[in-house]
């Protein structure tokens, strides 16, 4: 009994001594919401941070700090000298990397972020087409909080599957895998606005190119499943000419509520050759008024044309990534799964990828159209 | 738990032939054990007067030369004394105790020559009739007992269900219970506890349903009680609890006869005490403190919803403020980005760290509650308004606390009131304070330490030897339909596993009987 009591005293003393945790009281810290990294010179990095803190007038204010040093922690220490409050990174939502830094390699930036236990694994990575610093520092007319703005911009587009998801978790996972390359959202500053322009694609940890316009849609189509995507494609009007003379040469058709399913199969290990089956179901939302969507035959023609367009685009993207040797679609993972890790490594796959052959079979089914039918 | 000294005393008290010790002013029950011998009227009166410390309301009434009546004025029914005793005695010419007993038209008349018996009957409200040269005394019980009439239970009120509560009279309470359970198996054992109070205690259980072992344990615990006085069943419950060092009660106090009888039917043991409007039900599991009889009276879907609401309210009540303190002091990372701006803005001019702010507000709420419950109802409401509205808004305006914390504290106070049992509701409120302090020192680590400590503590507790956390741990699948949720009655086994009779296969089979059958 006495022994137990003594043990209890020791436990109390132990807890009290080791316990003094470092408090970070919410209103007494500056929260870094958005962090941007750029290369300054050979081994120096510039960190630009959008900080959110609260002042005595009960207002939440956003300030920008920018410092250059060898390590990102070094920049933080330097920035701290300018700040009245302690700067913490745990509420960071987005990390932006300048394209110069991305072309030089993002391993260091990824590693720093991953090492920091404060950082949420749900924060987003994005590449800036240009420099991250000026994008953050600029005073925008309609954007009061650039950190929140970019976070919402990415979050909403990722949720709607307009672009690929690029959380810290997924980015680190993809960068560790030797058989898949990174694709990160590409953000561009356009006059007084910021928007997503497409995808930055990587070979290893270096950015090698970008996909713009409609292309991210097809990347998601091949890589993931759509739950409720939407796309506008332009198909030639020629096959439908016989129905009506009003039909233009180029026919725009908007499809939404896209559900897709994809299957990748390795059919030939030597070439290597892949069979890519994609099944798309969707709803015609908008089409030229002269087309009668009630007609079964018309819908069939439309489906055929959309399939052709999809296939064309997917082939184009695969060809482009092969030229850049950037396997963002993850064929390497399928190949590895089939031949085993012993028979393929990163170097060998990098040699193989430009040579792979992909037969894309796309089935498009337009289930409904609009509200009338 | 009970030391040997008391056992010795019990042995003594069973010995009837105990010699009278030196007469002192203070008598214990055992010292009064003696047999009367033939005495004259004066000798007898003086003896009794001495033994009951000659009170002012001690009345000696001589009917004639042969018959003397002794009683204590405030304890007897005068009407009965006049009509049934005095008039009868006046008509008896050759009085003997036997004759008087036959003649008296009263239900409760005894003849005794034991001094302790007659003394205790006298101070219990009986008239002692002494006849000339007779050692035997006639004891006519005509006590008047003032008790309030039955009323609706105030502390455990419910909308649907019986609207009657126990009162302070043991006889009334037992009759209430017997109205609910007309089974001949209902056992009622009587005990008298307390050197000075001589409180009647009734031990009630259903023979064949209640566990014999548990009945024996309770009986032994009550018998070995050595106290001078026992005023309320809450005291009794604490005295016969498994563990008195914990804040958690292991016996349920209820003022509802339906709740009490529900317990008896499921094999629990009930204890009623004279002078207390609370019955004790044991063994009881932790979860049952959060049950209300009303859950049973409503449809099972609604009952389940209410129970789940109550349990989530309890968890919120205990952990809401600590989580606020921990998150704002150490773990700003976990705060959602939509909440971070309003939270930091509301705290911007608060000069204290979150822990002091939270303790300050919690203390105000506790003060308000305590002040409200001690004051008369009308004033109590005023206190609520003054405290709630004036202090609440003024504190925020003055910048001492943040708006959001006021919401949290008020919410957790409100949530703690959902616990149907007052004793347990107090504990839920009390638990918050150490957890807030731990959260303020170590953040979530502190909260986890508190949770672990609490869980281990609850696991170690038992109620009459039955595990306190059952049916969650040890898992009693049979009792789960009536624990956190309440399934239809056909799924609820009549007897709780905790009160089963033993591990006998056949008895277990019996326990599986469903209510519907």
PDB file of C-alpha atoms in Angstrom, chain B residues 83-287:
ATOM      1  CA  UNK B  83     -62.503   6.059  23.555  1.00  0.00           C
ATOM      2  CA  UNK B  84     -60.760   2.725  23.533  1.00  0.00           C
ATOM      3  CA  UNK B  85     -58.637   2.557  26.631  1.00  0.00           C
ATOM      4  CA  UNK B  86     -59.807   4.765  29.472  1.00  0.00           C
ATOM      5  CA  UNK B  87     -63.495   4.003  29.025  1.00  0.00           C
ATOM      6  CA  UNK B  88     -62.793   0.274  28.801  1.00  0.00           C
ATOM      7  CA  UNK B  89     -60.502   0.210  31.802  1.00  0.00           C
ATOM      8  CA  UNK B  90     -62.986   2.056  33.953  1.00  0.00           C
ATOM      9  CA  UNK B  91     -65.475  -0.746  33.470  1.00  0.00           C
ATOM     10  CA  UNK B  92     -63.092  -3.511  34.533  1.00  0.00           C
ATOM     11  CA  UNK B  93     -63.318  -4.493  38.121  1.00  0.00           C
ATOM     12  CA  UNK B  94     -60.740  -7.254  38.636  1.00  0.00           C
ATOM     13  CA  UNK B  95     -57.989  -6.292  36.228  1.00  0.00           C
ATOM     14  CA  UNK B  96     -55.358  -8.724  35.052  1.00  0.00           C
ATOM     15  CA  UNK B  97     -53.149  -8.065  32.054  1.00  0.00           C
ATOM     16  CA  UNK B  98     -54.775 -10.925  30.186  1.00  0.00           C
ATOM     17  CA  UNK B  99     -58.241  -9.587  30.790  1.00  0.00           C
ATOM     18  CA  UNK B 100     -57.301  -6.066  29.772  1.00  0.00           C
ATOM     19  CA  UNK B 101     -55.797  -7.349  26.569  1.00  0.00           C
ATOM     20  CA  UNK B 102     -58.989  -9.169  25.733  1.00  0.00           C
ATOM     21  CA  UNK B 103     -61.209  -6.256  26.595  1.00  0.00           C
ATOM     22  CA  UNK B 104     -59.332  -3.546  24.751  1.00  0.00           C
ATOM     23  CA  UNK B 105     -60.818  -2.939  21.313  1.00  0.00           C
ATOM     24  CA  UNK B 106     -57.474  -2.236  19.705  1.00  0.00           C
ATOM     25  CA  UNK B 107     -55.623  -4.148  17.030  1.00  0.00           C
ATOM     26  CA  UNK B 108     -52.202  -3.884  18.536  1.00  0.00           C
ATOM     27  CA  UNK B 109     -52.074  -4.883  22.158  1.00  0.00           C
ATOM     28  CA  UNK B 110     -49.213  -6.867  23.652  1.00  0.00           C
ATOM     29  CA  UNK B 111     -48.235  -8.119  27.040  1.00  0.00           C
ATOM     30  CA  UNK B 112     -44.605  -7.972  28.043  1.00  0.00           C
ATOM     31  CA  UNK B 113     -42.412  -8.060  31.089  1.00  0.00           C
ATOM     32  CA  UNK B 114     -39.228  -7.062  29.292  1.00  0.00           C
ATOM     33  CA  UNK B 115     -38.067  -3.634  30.311  1.00  0.00           C
ATOM     34  CA  UNK B 116     -36.381  -2.819  26.981  1.00  0.00           C
ATOM     35  CA  UNK B 117     -39.472  -3.784  25.022  1.00  0.00           C
ATOM     36  CA  UNK B 118     -41.829  -1.623  27.005  1.00  0.00           C
ATOM     37  CA  UNK B 119     -39.429   1.313  27.100  1.00  0.00           C
ATOM     38  CA  UNK B 120     -39.051   1.304  23.346  1.00  0.00           C
ATOM     39  CA  UNK B 121     -42.773   0.831  22.850  1.00  0.00           C
ATOM     40  CA  UNK B 122     -43.409   3.768  25.158  1.00  0.00           C
ATOM     41  CA  UNK B 123     -41.121   6.098  23.264  1.00  0.00           C
ATOM     42  CA  UNK B 124     -42.498   4.687  20.042  1.00  0.00           C
ATOM     43  CA  UNK B 125     -45.970   5.893  21.013  1.00  0.00           C
ATOM     44  CA  UNK B 126     -47.651   3.209  23.110  1.00  0.00           C
ATOM     45  CA  UNK B 127     -49.575   3.486  26.351  1.00  0.00           C
ATOM     46  CA  UNK B 128     -48.304   1.221  29.129  1.00  0.00           C
ATOM     47  CA  UNK B 129     -50.977  -0.172  31.417  1.00  0.00           C
ATOM     48  CA  UNK B 130     -49.737  -1.320  34.786  1.00  0.00           C
ATOM     49  CA  UNK B 131     -51.958  -3.395  36.954  1.00  0.00           C
ATOM     50  CA  UNK B 132     -51.428  -3.844  40.647  1.00  0.00           C
ATOM     51  CA  UNK B 133     -48.837  -6.379  41.710  1.00  0.00           C
ATOM     52  CA  UNK B 134     -48.318  -7.630  38.176  1.00  0.00           C
ATOM     53  CA  UNK B 135     -44.977  -7.937  36.462  1.00  0.00           C
ATOM     54  CA  UNK B 136     -46.651  -8.111  33.074  1.00  0.00           C
ATOM     55  CA  UNK B 137     -47.397  -4.821  31.469  1.00  0.00           C
ATOM     56  CA  UNK B 138     -50.039  -4.290  28.788  1.00  0.00           C
ATOM     57  CA  UNK B 139     -48.705  -2.365  25.842  1.00  0.00           C
ATOM     58  CA  UNK B 140     -51.435  -0.655  23.799  1.00  0.00           C
ATOM     59  CA  UNK B 141     -50.085   0.790  20.603  1.00  0.00           C
ATOM     60  CA  UNK B 142     -51.987   3.927  19.780  1.00  0.00           C
ATOM     61  CA  UNK B 143     -49.224   5.988  18.312  1.00  0.00           C
ATOM     62  CA  UNK B 144     -50.130   8.920  16.160  1.00  0.00           C
ATOM     63  CA  UNK B 145     -47.781   9.309  13.248  1.00  0.00           C
ATOM     64  CA  UNK B 146     -47.722  12.571  11.374  1.00  0.00           C
ATOM     65  CA  UNK B 147     -46.746  12.125   7.756  1.00  0.00           C
ATOM     66  CA  UNK B 148     -47.364  14.183   4.711  1.00  0.00           C
ATOM     67  CA  UNK B 149     -49.735  12.885   2.125  1.00  0.00           C
ATOM     68  CA  UNK B 150     -48.468  11.193  -1.014  1.00  0.00           C
ATOM     69  CA  UNK B 151     -47.486  13.621  -3.720  1.00  0.00           C
ATOM     70  CA  UNK B 152     -45.901  13.564  -7.141  1.00  0.00           C
ATOM     71  CA  UNK B 153     -42.148  12.934  -7.098  1.00  0.00           C
ATOM     72  CA  UNK B 154     -40.457  16.295  -7.487  1.00  0.00           C
ATOM     73  CA  UNK B 155     -36.888  15.376  -8.252  1.00  0.00           C
ATOM     74  CA  UNK B 156     -37.657  12.617 -10.710  1.00  0.00           C
ATOM     75  CA  UNK B 157     -40.679  14.025 -12.446  1.00  0.00           C
ATOM     76  CA  UNK B 158     -41.823  12.541 -15.697  1.00  0.00           C
ATOM     77  CA  UNK B 159     -44.622  13.173 -18.104  1.00  0.00           C
ATOM     78  CA  UNK B 160     -45.861   9.661 -18.738  1.00  0.00           C
ATOM     79  CA  UNK B 161     -46.023   7.257 -15.842  1.00  0.00           C
ATOM     80  CA  UNK B 162     -47.337   7.061 -12.310  1.00  0.00           C
ATOM     81  CA  UNK B 163     -47.430  10.389 -10.576  1.00  0.00           C
ATOM     82  CA  UNK B 164     -46.867   9.166  -7.059  1.00  0.00           C
ATOM     83  CA  UNK B 165     -43.714   9.307  -5.005  1.00  0.00           C
ATOM     84  CA  UNK B 166     -42.664   7.801  -1.701  1.00  0.00           C
ATOM     85  CA  UNK B 167     -43.181   9.779   1.462  1.00  0.00           C
ATOM     86  CA  UNK B 168     -41.361   9.585   4.772  1.00  0.00           C
ATOM     87  CA  UNK B 169     -43.536   6.886   6.300  1.00  0.00           C
ATOM     88  CA  UNK B 170     -42.173   3.372   5.918  1.00  0.00           C
ATOM     89  CA  UNK B 171     -45.615   1.771   6.289  1.00  0.00           C
ATOM     90  CA  UNK B 172     -47.078   3.897   3.526  1.00  0.00           C
ATOM     91  CA  UNK B 173     -44.106   3.190   1.298  1.00  0.00           C
ATOM     92  CA  UNK B 174     -44.297  -0.556   1.814  1.00  0.00           C
ATOM     93  CA  UNK B 175     -47.989  -0.486   1.059  1.00  0.00           C
ATOM     94  CA  UNK B 176     -47.237   1.445  -2.128  1.00  0.00           C
ATOM     95  CA  UNK B 177     -44.758  -1.211  -3.172  1.00  0.00           C
ATOM     96  CA  UNK B 178     -47.171  -4.008  -2.305  1.00  0.00           C
ATOM     97  CA  UNK B 179     -49.796  -2.360  -4.502  1.00  0.00           C
ATOM     98  CA  UNK B 180     -47.404  -2.664  -7.435  1.00  0.00           C
ATOM     99  CA  UNK B 181     -46.187  -6.167  -6.658  1.00  0.00           C
ATOM    100  CA  UNK B 182     -48.853  -8.490  -5.313  1.00  0.00           C
ATOM    101  CA  UNK B 183     -46.596 -11.496  -5.420  1.00  0.00           C
ATOM    102  CA  UNK B 184     -46.363 -13.739  -2.366  1.00  0.00           C
ATOM    103  CA  UNK B 185     -42.686 -13.991  -3.244  1.00  0.00           C
ATOM    104  CA  UNK B 186     -42.096 -10.401  -2.195  1.00  0.00           C
ATOM    105  CA  UNK B 187     -39.974 -10.706   0.917  1.00  0.00           C
ATOM    106  CA  UNK B 188     -39.865  -7.955   3.483  1.00  0.00           C
ATOM    107  CA  UNK B 189     -37.230  -8.281   6.185  1.00  0.00           C
ATOM    108  CA  UNK B 190     -37.107  -5.773   8.991  1.00  0.00           C
ATOM    109  CA  UNK B 191     -34.067  -4.351  10.709  1.00  0.00           C
ATOM    110  CA  UNK B 192     -33.646  -1.731  13.363  1.00  0.00           C
ATOM    111  CA  UNK B 193     -30.488   0.275  13.068  1.00  0.00           C
ATOM    112  CA  UNK B 194     -29.026   3.060  15.154  1.00  0.00           C
ATOM    113  CA  UNK B 195     -28.424   3.162  18.857  1.00  0.00           C
ATOM    114  CA  UNK B 196     -30.358   6.386  19.323  1.00  0.00           C
ATOM    115  CA  UNK B 197     -32.620   6.606  16.317  1.00  0.00           C
ATOM    116  CA  UNK B 198     -33.691   2.948  16.192  1.00  0.00           C
ATOM    117  CA  UNK B 199     -34.604   3.359  12.565  1.00  0.00           C
ATOM    118  CA  UNK B 200     -36.701   0.700  10.900  1.00  0.00           C
ATOM    119  CA  UNK B 201     -35.247  -0.563   7.695  1.00  0.00           C
ATOM    120  CA  UNK B 202     -37.048  -2.866   5.301  1.00  0.00           C
ATOM    121  CA  UNK B 203     -35.141  -5.116   2.973  1.00  0.00           C
ATOM    122  CA  UNK B 204     -37.323  -6.013   0.013  1.00  0.00           C
ATOM    123  CA  UNK B 205     -36.677  -8.511  -2.741  1.00  0.00           C
ATOM    124  CA  UNK B 206     -38.451 -11.062  -4.831  1.00  0.00           C
ATOM    125  CA  UNK B 207     -37.641 -14.517  -3.628  1.00  0.00           C
ATOM    126  CA  UNK B 208     -36.536 -16.707  -6.511  1.00  0.00           C
ATOM    127  CA  UNK B 209     -35.656 -13.737  -8.679  1.00  0.00           C
ATOM    128  CA  UNK B 210     -33.114 -11.887  -6.579  1.00  0.00           C
ATOM    129  CA  UNK B 211     -29.730 -13.479  -6.077  1.00  0.00           C
ATOM    130  CA  UNK B 212     -29.560 -15.244  -2.727  1.00  0.00           C
ATOM    131  CA  UNK B 213     -25.913 -14.335  -2.406  1.00  0.00           C
ATOM    132  CA  UNK B 214     -26.543 -10.644  -2.882  1.00  0.00           C
ATOM    133  CA  UNK B 215     -29.411 -10.679  -0.401  1.00  0.00           C
ATOM    134  CA  UNK B 216     -27.123 -12.293   2.149  1.00  0.00           C
ATOM    135  CA  UNK B 217     -24.436  -9.692   1.532  1.00  0.00           C
ATOM    136  CA  UNK B 218     -26.840  -6.822   2.047  1.00  0.00           C
ATOM    137  CA  UNK B 219     -28.368  -8.447   5.099  1.00  0.00           C
ATOM    138  CA  UNK B 220     -24.952  -8.958   6.620  1.00  0.00           C
ATOM    139  CA  UNK B 221     -23.934  -5.360   5.863  1.00  0.00           C
ATOM    140  CA  UNK B 222     -27.057  -3.928   7.469  1.00  0.00           C
ATOM    141  CA  UNK B 223     -26.791  -6.171  10.508  1.00  0.00           C
ATOM    142  CA  UNK B 224     -23.216  -5.219  11.181  1.00  0.00           C
ATOM    143  CA  UNK B 225     -23.904  -1.490  10.999  1.00  0.00           C
ATOM    144  CA  UNK B 226     -22.845   0.263  14.167  1.00  0.00           C
ATOM    145  CA  UNK B 227     -24.080   3.811  14.155  1.00  0.00           C
ATOM    146  CA  UNK B 228     -25.775   5.950  16.740  1.00  0.00           C
ATOM    147  CA  UNK B 229     -28.127   7.554  14.291  1.00  0.00           C
ATOM    148  CA  UNK B 230     -29.323   7.154  10.751  1.00  0.00           C
ATOM    149  CA  UNK B 231     -31.299  10.014   9.314  1.00  0.00           C
ATOM    150  CA  UNK B 232     -31.649   9.415   5.600  1.00  0.00           C
ATOM    151  CA  UNK B 233     -31.353   6.535   3.185  1.00  0.00           C
ATOM    152  CA  UNK B 234     -28.590   8.423   1.370  1.00  0.00           C
ATOM    153  CA  UNK B 235     -26.480   7.934   4.496  1.00  0.00           C
ATOM    154  CA  UNK B 236     -27.470   4.286   4.651  1.00  0.00           C
ATOM    155  CA  UNK B 237     -26.527   3.841   0.991  1.00  0.00           C
ATOM    156  CA  UNK B 238     -23.114   5.320   1.639  1.00  0.00           C
ATOM    157  CA  UNK B 239     -22.596   3.096   4.673  1.00  0.00           C
ATOM    158  CA  UNK B 240     -23.355  -0.121   2.831  1.00  0.00           C
ATOM    159  CA  UNK B 241     -21.718   0.820  -0.516  1.00  0.00           C
ATOM    160  CA  UNK B 242     -18.989  -1.379  -1.953  1.00  0.00           C
ATOM    161  CA  UNK B 243     -16.556   1.498  -2.039  1.00  0.00           C
ATOM    162  CA  UNK B 244     -16.947   4.831  -0.295  1.00  0.00           C
ATOM    163  CA  UNK B 245     -13.781   6.418  -1.649  1.00  0.00           C
ATOM    164  CA  UNK B 246     -15.182   6.969  -5.115  1.00  0.00           C
ATOM    165  CA  UNK B 247     -17.440   9.810  -6.204  1.00  0.00           C
ATOM    166  CA  UNK B 248     -19.673   7.382  -8.043  1.00  0.00           C
ATOM    167  CA  UNK B 249     -22.642   6.011  -6.114  1.00  0.00           C
ATOM    168  CA  UNK B 250     -23.120   2.265  -6.370  1.00  0.00           C
ATOM    169  CA  UNK B 251     -26.702   2.262  -5.218  1.00  0.00           C
ATOM    170  CA  UNK B 252     -29.569   4.048  -6.836  1.00  0.00           C
ATOM    171  CA  UNK B 253     -31.686   6.355  -4.730  1.00  0.00           C
ATOM    172  CA  UNK B 254     -35.149   6.803  -6.125  1.00  0.00           C
ATOM    173  CA  UNK B 255     -38.325   8.399  -4.908  1.00  0.00           C
ATOM    174  CA  UNK B 256     -40.424   6.671  -7.526  1.00  0.00           C
ATOM    175  CA  UNK B 257     -42.229   3.480  -6.434  1.00  0.00           C
ATOM    176  CA  UNK B 258     -42.505   2.380 -10.074  1.00  0.00           C
ATOM    177  CA  UNK B 259     -38.755   2.634 -10.553  1.00  0.00           C
ATOM    178  CA  UNK B 260     -38.239   0.820  -7.250  1.00  0.00           C
ATOM    179  CA  UNK B 261     -40.601  -2.001  -8.196  1.00  0.00           C
ATOM    180  CA  UNK B 262     -39.113  -2.225 -11.672  1.00  0.00           C
ATOM    181  CA  UNK B 263     -35.808  -2.896  -9.954  1.00  0.00           C
ATOM    182  CA  UNK B 264     -37.336  -5.570  -7.694  1.00  0.00           C
ATOM    183  CA  UNK B 265     -38.877  -7.288 -10.706  1.00  0.00           C
ATOM    184  CA  UNK B 266     -35.548  -7.478 -12.502  1.00  0.00           C
ATOM    185  CA  UNK B 267     -34.001  -9.196  -9.492  1.00  0.00           C
ATOM    186  CA  UNK B 268     -32.559  -6.208  -7.721  1.00  0.00           C
ATOM    187  CA  UNK B 269     -32.781  -5.661  -3.994  1.00  0.00           C
ATOM    188  CA  UNK B 270     -34.647  -2.708  -2.547  1.00  0.00           C
ATOM    189  CA  UNK B 271     -34.162  -1.057   0.798  1.00  0.00           C
ATOM    190  CA  UNK B 272     -36.679   1.310   2.365  1.00  0.00           C
ATOM    191  CA  UNK B 273     -36.034   3.264   5.517  1.00  0.00           C
ATOM    192  CA  UNK B 274     -38.418   4.934   7.894  1.00  0.00           C
ATOM    193  CA  UNK B 275     -38.172   8.683   7.711  1.00  0.00           C
ATOM    194  CA  UNK B 276     -36.747   8.789   4.228  1.00  0.00           C
ATOM    195  CA  UNK B 277     -38.612   9.323   0.989  1.00  0.00           C
ATOM    196  CA  UNK B 278     -35.860   7.687  -1.024  1.00  0.00           C
ATOM    197  CA  UNK B 279     -35.676   3.983  -1.652  1.00  0.00           C
ATOM    198  CA  UNK B 280     -32.358   2.296  -2.368  1.00  0.00           C
ATOM    199  CA  UNK B 281     -32.055  -0.051  -5.344  1.00  0.00           C
ATOM    200  CA  UNK B 282     -29.002  -2.255  -5.723  1.00  0.00           C
ATOM    201  CA  UNK B 283     -27.047  -3.701  -7.517  1.00  0.00           C
ATOM    202  CA  UNK B 284     -27.042  -1.074 -10.190  1.00  0.00           C
ATOM    203  CA  UNK B 285     -24.865  -0.480 -13.223  1.00  0.00           C
ATOM    204  CA  UNK B 286     -23.377   2.871 -14.190  1.00  0.00           C
ATOM    205  CA  UNK B 287     -25.554   3.102 -17.272  1.00  0.00           C
TER     206      UNK B 287
END
